[in-house]
mmCIF file of C-alpha atoms in Angstrom:
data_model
loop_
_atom_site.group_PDB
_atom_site.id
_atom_site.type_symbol
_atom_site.label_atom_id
_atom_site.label_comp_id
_atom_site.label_asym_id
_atom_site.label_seq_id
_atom_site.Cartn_x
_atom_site.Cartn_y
_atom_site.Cartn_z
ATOM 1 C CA UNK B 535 12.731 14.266 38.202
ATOM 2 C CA UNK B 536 9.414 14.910 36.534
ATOM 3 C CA UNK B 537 7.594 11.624 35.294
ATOM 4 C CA UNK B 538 5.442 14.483 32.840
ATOM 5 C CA UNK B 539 8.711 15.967 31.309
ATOM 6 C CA UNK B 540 10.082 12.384 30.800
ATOM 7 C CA UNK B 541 7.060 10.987 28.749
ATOM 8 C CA UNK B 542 6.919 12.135 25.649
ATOM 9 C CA UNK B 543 3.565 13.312 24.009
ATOM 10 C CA UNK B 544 1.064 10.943 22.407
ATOM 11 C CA UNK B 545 1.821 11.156 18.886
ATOM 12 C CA UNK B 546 -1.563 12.002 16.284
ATOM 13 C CA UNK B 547 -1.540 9.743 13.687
ATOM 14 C CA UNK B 548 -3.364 11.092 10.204
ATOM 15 C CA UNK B 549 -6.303 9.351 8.896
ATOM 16 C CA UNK B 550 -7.614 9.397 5.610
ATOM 17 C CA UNK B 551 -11.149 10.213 4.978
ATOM 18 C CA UNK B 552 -12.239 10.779 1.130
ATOM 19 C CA UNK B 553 -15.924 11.019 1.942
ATOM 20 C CA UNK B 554 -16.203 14.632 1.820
ATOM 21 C CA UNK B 555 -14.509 14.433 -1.887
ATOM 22 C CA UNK B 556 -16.972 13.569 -4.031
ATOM 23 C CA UNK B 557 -17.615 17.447 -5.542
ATOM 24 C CA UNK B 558 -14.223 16.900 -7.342
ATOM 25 C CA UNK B 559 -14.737 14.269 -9.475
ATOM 26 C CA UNK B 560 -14.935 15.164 -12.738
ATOM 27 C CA UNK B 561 -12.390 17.831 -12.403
ATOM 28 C CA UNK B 562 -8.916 18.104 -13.998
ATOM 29 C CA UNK B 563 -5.994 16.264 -11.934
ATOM 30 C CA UNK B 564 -3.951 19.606 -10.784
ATOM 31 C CA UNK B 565 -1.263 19.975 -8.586
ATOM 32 C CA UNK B 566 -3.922 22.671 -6.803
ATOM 33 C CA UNK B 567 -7.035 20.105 -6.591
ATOM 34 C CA UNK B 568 -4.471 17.689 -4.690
ATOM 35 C CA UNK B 569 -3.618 20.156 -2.263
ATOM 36 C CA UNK B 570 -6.963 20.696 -1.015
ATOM 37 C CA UNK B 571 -7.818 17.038 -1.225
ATOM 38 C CA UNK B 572 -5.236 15.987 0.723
ATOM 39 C CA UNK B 573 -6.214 19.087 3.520
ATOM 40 C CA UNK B 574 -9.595 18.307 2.985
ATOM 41 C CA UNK B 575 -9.644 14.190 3.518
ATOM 42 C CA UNK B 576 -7.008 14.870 6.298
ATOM 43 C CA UNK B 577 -4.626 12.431 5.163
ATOM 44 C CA UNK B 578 -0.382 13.005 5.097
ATOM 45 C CA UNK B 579 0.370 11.963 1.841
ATOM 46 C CA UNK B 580 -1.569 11.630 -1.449
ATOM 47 C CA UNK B 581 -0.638 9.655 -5.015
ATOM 48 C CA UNK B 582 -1.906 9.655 -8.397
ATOM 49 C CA UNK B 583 -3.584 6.548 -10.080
ATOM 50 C CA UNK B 584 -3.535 6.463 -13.657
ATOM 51 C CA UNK B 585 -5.176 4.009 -15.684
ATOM 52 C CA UNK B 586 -2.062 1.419 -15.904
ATOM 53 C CA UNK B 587 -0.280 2.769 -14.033
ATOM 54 C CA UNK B 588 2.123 0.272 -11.343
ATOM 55 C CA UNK B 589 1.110 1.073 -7.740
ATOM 56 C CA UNK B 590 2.508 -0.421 -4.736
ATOM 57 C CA UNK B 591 0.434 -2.312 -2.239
ATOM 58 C CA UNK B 592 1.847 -1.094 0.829
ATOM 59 C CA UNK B 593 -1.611 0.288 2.498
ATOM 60 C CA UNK B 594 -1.134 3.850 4.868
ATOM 61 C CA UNK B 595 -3.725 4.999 6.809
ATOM 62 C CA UNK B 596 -2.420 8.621 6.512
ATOM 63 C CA UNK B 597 -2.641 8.310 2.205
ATOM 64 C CA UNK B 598 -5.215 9.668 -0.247
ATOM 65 C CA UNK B 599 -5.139 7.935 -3.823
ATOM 66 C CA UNK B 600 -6.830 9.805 -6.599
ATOM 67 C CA UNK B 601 -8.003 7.919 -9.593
ATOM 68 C CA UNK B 602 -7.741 9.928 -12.781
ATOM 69 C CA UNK B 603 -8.986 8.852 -16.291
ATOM 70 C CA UNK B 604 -6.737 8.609 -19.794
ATOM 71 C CA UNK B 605 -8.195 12.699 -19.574
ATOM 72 C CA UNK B 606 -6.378 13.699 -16.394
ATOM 73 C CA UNK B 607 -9.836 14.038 -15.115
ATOM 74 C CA UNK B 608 -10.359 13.353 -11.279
ATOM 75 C CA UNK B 609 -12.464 9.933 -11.409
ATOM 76 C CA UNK B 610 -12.317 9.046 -7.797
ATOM 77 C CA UNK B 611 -10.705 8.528 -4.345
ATOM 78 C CA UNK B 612 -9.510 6.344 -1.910
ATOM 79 C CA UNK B 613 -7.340 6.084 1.023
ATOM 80 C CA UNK B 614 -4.484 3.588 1.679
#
């Protein structure tokens, strides 16, 4: 048998990067401006933080958390 068909492929794991984010802060929180945030930071999976708002503490690599204010204005992001 072929050893190459029996391994399968290395699997790409996401990673987060918000650093190329910063020209949305300030914007509002829309379903659209997390769409290309997540695209753009190259992360999997993205979540809202709300002021007071309960948040797991699980931490993922692949996750982008953006911070809006009391406004639904974009106030920052983060990954894990």
């Amino acid at each position: 048998p072929d050893k190459a068909a029996e391994t399968p492929p290395p699997t790409v794991e996401a990673r987060c990067d918000p650093a190329g984010l910063s020209d949305l802060v300030g914007k509002p929180a829309t379903q659209a401006l997390a769409a290309g945030a997540l695209h753009r930071s190259g992360a999997r999976i993205m979540r809202w933080k709300a002021p007071g708002m309960a948040m797991t503490m699980d931490y993922r690599a692949d996750r982008l958390n953006i911070a809006i204010d009391a406004g639904n204005l974009v106030t920052g992001f983060d990954c894990g």
